[in-house]
Short mmCIF file of C-alpha atoms in Angstrom, two decimals:
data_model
loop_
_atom_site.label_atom_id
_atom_site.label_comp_id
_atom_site.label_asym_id
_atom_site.label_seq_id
_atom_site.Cartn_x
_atom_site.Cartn_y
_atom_site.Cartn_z
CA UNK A 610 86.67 -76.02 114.75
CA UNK A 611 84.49 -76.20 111.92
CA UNK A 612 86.49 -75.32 108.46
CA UNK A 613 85.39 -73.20 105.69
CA UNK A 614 84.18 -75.82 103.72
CA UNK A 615 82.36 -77.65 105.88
CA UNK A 616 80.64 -74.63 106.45
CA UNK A 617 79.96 -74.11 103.24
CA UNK A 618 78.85 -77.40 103.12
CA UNK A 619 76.32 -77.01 106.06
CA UNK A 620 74.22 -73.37 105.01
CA UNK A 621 74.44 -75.23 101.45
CA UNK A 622 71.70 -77.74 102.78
CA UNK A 623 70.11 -75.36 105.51
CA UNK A 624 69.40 -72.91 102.76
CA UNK A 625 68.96 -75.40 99.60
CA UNK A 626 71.93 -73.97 97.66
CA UNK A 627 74.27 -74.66 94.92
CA UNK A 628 77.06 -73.55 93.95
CA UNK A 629 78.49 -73.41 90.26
CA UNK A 630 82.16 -72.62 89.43
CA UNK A 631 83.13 -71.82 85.73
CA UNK A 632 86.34 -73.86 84.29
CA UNK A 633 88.79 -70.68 84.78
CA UNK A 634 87.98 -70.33 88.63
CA UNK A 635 90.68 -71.71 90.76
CA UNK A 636 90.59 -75.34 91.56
CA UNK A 637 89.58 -74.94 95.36
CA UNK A 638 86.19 -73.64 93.95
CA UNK A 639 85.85 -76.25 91.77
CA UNK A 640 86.34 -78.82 94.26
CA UNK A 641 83.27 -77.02 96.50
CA UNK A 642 81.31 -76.54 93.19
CA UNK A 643 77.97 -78.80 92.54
CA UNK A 644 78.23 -77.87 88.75
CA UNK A 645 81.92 -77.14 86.97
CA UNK A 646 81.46 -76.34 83.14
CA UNK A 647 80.85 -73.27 80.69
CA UNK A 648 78.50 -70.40 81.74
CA UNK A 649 75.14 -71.02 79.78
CA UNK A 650 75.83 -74.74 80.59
CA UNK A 651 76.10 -73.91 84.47
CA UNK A 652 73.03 -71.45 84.03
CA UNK A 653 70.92 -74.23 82.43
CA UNK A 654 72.04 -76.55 85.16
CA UNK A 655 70.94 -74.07 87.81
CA UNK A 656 67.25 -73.60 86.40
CA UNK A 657 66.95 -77.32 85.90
CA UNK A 658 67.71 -77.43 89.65
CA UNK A 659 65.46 -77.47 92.65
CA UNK A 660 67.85 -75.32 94.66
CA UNK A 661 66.15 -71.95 96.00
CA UNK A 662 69.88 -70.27 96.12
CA UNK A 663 72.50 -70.16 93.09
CA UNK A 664 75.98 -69.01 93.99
CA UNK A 665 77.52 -68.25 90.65
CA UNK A 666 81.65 -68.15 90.73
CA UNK A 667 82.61 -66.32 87.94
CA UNK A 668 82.16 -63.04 86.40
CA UNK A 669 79.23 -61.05 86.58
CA UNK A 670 77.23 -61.28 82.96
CA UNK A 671 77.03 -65.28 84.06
CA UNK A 672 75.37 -64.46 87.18
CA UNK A 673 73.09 -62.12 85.21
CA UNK A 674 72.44 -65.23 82.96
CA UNK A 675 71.72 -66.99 85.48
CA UNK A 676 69.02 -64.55 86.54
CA UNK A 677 67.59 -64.17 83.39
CA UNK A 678 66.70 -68.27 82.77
CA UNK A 679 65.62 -68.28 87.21
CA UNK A 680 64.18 -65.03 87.72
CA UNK A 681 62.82 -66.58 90.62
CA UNK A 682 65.88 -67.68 92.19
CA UNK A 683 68.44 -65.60 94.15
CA UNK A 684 71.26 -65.80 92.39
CA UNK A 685 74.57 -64.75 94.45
CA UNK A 686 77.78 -63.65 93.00
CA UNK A 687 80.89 -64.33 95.91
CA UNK A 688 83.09 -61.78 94.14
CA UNK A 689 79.99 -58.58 93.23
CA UNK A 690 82.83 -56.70 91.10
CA UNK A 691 83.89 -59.60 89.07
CA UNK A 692 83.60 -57.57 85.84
CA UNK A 693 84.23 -59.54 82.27
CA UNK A 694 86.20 -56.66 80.73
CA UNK A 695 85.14 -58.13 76.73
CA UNK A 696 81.82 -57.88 78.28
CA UNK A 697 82.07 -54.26 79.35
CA UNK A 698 83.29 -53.51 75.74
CA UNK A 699 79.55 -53.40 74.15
CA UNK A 700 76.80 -51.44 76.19
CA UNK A 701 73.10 -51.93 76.36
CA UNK A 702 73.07 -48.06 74.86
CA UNK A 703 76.03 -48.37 72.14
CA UNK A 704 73.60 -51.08 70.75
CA UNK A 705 70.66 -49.21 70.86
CA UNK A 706 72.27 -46.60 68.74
CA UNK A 707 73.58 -49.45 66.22
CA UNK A 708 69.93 -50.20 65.79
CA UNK A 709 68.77 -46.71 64.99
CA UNK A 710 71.12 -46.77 62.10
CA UNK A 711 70.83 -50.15 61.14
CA UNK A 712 67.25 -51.50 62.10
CA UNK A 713 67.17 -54.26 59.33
CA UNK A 714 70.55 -55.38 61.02
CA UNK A 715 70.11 -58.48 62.83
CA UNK A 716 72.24 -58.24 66.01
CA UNK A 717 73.75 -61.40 67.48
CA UNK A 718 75.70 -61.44 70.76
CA UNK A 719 77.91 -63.79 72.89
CA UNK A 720 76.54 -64.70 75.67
CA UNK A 721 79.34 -63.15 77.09
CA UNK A 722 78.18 -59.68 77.19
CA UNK A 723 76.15 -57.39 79.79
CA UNK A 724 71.86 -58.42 81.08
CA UNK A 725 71.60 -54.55 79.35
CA UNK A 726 73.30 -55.63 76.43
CA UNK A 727 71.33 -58.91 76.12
CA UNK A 728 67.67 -57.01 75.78
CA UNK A 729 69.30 -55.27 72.76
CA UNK A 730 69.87 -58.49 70.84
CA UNK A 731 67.90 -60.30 68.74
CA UNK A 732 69.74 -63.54 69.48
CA UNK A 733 72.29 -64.90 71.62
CA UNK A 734 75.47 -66.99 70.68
CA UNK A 735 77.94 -69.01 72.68
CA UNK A 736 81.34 -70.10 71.72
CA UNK A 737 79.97 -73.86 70.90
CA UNK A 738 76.72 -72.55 68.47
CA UNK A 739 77.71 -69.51 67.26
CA UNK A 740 78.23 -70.64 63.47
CA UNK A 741 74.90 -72.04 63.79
CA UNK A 742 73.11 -68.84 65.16
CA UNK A 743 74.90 -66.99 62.17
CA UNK A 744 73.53 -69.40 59.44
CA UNK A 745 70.24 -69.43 60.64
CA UNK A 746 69.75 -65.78 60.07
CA UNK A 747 72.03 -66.27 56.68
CA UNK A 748 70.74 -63.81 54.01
CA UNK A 749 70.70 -60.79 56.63
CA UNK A 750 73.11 -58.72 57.69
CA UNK A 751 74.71 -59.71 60.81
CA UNK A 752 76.51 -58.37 63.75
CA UNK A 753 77.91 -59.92 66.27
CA UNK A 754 78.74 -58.64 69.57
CA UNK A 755 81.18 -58.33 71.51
CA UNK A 756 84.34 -60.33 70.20
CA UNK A 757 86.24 -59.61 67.28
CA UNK A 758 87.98 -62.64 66.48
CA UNK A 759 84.69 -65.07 67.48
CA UNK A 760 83.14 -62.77 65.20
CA UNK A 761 85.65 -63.40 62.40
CA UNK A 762 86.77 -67.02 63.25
CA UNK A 763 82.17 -67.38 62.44
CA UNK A 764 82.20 -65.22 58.96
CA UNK A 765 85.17 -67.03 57.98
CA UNK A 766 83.74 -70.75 58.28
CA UNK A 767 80.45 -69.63 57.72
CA UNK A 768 81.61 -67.19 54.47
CA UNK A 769 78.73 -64.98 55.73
CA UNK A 770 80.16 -61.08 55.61
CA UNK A 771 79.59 -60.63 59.05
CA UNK A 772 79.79 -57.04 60.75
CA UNK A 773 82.55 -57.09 63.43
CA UNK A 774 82.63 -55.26 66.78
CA UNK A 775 85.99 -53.83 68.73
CA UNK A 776 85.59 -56.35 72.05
CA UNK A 777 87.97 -59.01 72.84
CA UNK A 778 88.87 -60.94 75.81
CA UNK A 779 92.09 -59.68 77.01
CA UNK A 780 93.33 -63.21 78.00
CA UNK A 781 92.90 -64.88 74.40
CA UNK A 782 93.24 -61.61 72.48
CA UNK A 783 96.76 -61.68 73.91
CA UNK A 784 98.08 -65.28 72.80
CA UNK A 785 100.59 -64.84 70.17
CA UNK A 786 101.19 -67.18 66.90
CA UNK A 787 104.83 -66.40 67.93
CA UNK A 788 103.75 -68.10 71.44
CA UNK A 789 102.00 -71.12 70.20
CA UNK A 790 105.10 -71.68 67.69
CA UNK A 791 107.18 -71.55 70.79
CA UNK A 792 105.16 -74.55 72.38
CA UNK A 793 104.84 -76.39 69.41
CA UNK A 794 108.45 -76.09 68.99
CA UNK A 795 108.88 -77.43 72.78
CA UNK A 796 106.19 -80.47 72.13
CA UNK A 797 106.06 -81.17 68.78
CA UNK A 798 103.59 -83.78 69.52
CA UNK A 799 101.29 -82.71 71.15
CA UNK A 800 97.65 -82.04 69.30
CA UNK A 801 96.74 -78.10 69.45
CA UNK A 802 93.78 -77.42 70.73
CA UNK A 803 92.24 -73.53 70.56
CA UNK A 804 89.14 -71.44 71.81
CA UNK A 805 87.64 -69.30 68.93
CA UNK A 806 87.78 -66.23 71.14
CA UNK A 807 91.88 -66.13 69.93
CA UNK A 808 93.15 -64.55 67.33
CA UNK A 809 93.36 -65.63 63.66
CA UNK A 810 96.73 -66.69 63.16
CA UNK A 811 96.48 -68.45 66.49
CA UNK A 812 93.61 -70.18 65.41
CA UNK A 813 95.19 -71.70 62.22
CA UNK A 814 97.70 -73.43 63.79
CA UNK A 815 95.44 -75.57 65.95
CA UNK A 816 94.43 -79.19 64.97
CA UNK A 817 91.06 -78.06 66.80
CA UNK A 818 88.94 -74.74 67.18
CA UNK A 819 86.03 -75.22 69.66
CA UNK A 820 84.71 -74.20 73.56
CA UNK A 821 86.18 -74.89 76.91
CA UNK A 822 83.36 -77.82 76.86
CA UNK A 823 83.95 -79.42 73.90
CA UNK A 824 87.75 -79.19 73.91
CA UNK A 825 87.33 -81.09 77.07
CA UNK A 826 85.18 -83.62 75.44
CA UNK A 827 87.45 -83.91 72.11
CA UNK A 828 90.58 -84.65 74.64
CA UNK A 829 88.38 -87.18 76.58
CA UNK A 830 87.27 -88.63 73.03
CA UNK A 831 91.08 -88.54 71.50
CA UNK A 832 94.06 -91.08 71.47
CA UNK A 833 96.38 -88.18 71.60
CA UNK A 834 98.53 -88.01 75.20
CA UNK A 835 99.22 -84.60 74.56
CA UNK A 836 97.87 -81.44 74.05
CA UNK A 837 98.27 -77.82 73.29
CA UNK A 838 95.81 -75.76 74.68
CA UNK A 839 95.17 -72.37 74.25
CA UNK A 840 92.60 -70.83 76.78
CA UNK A 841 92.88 -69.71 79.79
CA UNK A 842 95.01 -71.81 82.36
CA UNK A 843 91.97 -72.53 85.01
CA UNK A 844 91.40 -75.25 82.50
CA UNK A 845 93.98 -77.51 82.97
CA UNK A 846 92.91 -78.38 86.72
CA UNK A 847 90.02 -80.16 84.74
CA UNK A 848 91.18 -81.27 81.91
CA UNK A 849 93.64 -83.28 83.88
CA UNK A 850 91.37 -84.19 86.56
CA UNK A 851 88.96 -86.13 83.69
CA UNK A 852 91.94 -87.29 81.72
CA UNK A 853 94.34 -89.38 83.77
CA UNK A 854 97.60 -90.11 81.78
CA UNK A 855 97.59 -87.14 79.27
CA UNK A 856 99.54 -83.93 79.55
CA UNK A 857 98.30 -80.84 78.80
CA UNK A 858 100.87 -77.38 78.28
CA UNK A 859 98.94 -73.80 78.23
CA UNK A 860 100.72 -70.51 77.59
CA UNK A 861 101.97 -69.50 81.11
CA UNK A 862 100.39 -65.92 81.01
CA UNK A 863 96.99 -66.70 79.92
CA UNK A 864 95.65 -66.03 83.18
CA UNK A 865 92.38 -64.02 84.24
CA UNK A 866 92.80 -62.53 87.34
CA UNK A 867 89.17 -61.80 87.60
CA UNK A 868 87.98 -65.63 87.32
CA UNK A 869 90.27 -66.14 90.45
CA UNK A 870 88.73 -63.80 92.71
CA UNK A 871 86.32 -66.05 93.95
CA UNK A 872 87.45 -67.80 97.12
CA UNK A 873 85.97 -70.09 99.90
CA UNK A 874 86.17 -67.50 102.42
CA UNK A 875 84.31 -65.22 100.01
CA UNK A 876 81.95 -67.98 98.96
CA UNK A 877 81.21 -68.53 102.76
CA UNK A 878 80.34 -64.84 103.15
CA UNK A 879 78.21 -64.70 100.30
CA UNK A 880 76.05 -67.23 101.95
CA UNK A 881 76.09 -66.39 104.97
CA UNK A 882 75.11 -63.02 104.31
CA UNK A 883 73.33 -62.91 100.91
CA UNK A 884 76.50 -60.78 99.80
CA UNK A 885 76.81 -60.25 95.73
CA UNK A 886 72.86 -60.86 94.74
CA UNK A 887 72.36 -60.12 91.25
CA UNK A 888 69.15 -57.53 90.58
CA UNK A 889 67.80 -56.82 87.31
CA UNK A 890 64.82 -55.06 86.72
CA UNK A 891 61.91 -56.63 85.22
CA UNK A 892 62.36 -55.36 81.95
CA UNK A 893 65.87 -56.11 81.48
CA UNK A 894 64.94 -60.01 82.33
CA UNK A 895 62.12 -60.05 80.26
CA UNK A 896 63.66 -58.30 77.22
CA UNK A 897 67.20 -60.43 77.55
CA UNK A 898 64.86 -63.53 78.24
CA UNK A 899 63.93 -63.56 74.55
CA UNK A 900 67.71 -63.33 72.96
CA UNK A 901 68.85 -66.14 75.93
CA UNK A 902 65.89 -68.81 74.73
CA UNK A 903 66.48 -68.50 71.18
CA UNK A 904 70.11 -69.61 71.34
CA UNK A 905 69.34 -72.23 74.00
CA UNK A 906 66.69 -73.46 71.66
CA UNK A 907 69.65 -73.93 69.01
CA UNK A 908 71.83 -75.57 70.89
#
């Protein structure tokens, strides 16, 4: 009997698919995933790809990326209800109402956030180039959407006043100082490492602020053995997959439940069925095209 995977494996070539997996999904879809990384890297990846058919396992504003950069691509999401909640925080029409007030405001949003959302911004931001989205629009005023403590972690290396928005990602957002003192306490040598998406006082006591991708590159790059890192836990699978010999400790109950959803039985469906394809109108790709390009462009 043929198993899921090879099945997978099969309609990927019959129907010239490929399948990317972001680093929090659970390590049996990274180990059927053609591209494992961060979610503008894995939408790049996909539009640099000859594949007629992107399966995107994650949540659903990176499927919606994806969309946006290979409008002419079906793009399939295995798990159609795979909602970011930080992402649901800031709406297409909450910003449209920002900008009625505040129309010399230039708006800057993670890429984390809503297709609707996107075609409201002027420019997008990941977690890697957000402090240099924010300084090349220095001598404006600045929002940025939708995380709170990226938003602050930016203003305060930057020293640019920027305005701050009430979105967080639950999963970060709830990592404690108290909780990192409790695993430095337990490995007092291991080197901190922490995603800018966590609170202040979480982020000064790290030895290292940065993204899921370069955290994974600095580890690769260091002669420490072992690390502290505070993200969610999906990360470890790769960080000690790429890292043989070092040791890496996460808080326990940084989990999102939503990055697991994806499955290979759900994968298999989506393919075999064209389950989960992501539809945006015309002028939601062409108006969140814009915001996407520019912060690709400053990568």
């Amino acid at each position: 009997m043929v198993s899921v995977e090879e099945r997978i494996r099969q309609l990927k070539k019959e129907k010239n698919a490929v399948i990317l997996a972001h680093n929090y999904t659970s390590p049996e879809i990274q180990d059927l995933a053609d591209h494992v990384g961060d979610s503008l890297g894995l939408s790049i990846a996909a539009a640099n790809t000859a594949a007629d058919i992107i399966v995107f396992c994650g949540v659903s504003f990176m499927g919606e990326t994806a969309k946006i950069l290979s409008p002419d691509k079906t793009v399939l999401l295995p798990e159609p209800d795979a909602h970011c909640a930080m992402a649901a925080m800031c709406t297409g029409e909450q910003l449209k109402e920002f900008k009625e007030s505040n129309p010399d405001t230039v708006i800057v949003g993670y890429v984390n956030s809503t297709a609707e959302s996107k075609k409201e911004m002027d420019i997008c931001c990941t977690s890697s180039n957000a402090i240099k989205v924010v300084e090349s629009v220095r001598g404006k005023d600045v929002l940025l959407v939708p995380d709170v403590n990226l938003g602050a972690y930016v203003s305060f290396k930057t020293g640019i006043d920027v305005i701050l928005w009430d979105g967080f990602c639950p999963v970060h957002h709830g990592i404690t100082a108290a909780q990192v003192r409790g695993l430095k306490q337990k490995h007092p040598d291991a080197f901190v490492m922490a995603h800018p998406e966590c609170r202040a006082e979480v982020l000064a006591l790290a030895d290292y602020v940065g993204s899921t991708e370069s955290m994974l590159e600095a580890s690769k790059a260091s002669e420490e053995k072992e690390f502290i890192i505070l993200t969610e836990v999906g990360m470890r699978y790769r960080m000690e997959k790429e890292n043989p010999g070092k040791v890496f400790h996460f808080p326990e109950h940084a989990v999102c439940t939503t990055m697991k959803m994806a499955s290979p039985e759900s994968v298999l469906l989506s393919l075999e069925k064209g389950i989960g394809e992501v539809v945006l109108s015309e002028d939601i790709i062409n108006g969140a095209r814009t915001p996407v390009m520019k912060m690709i462009s400053l990568r």
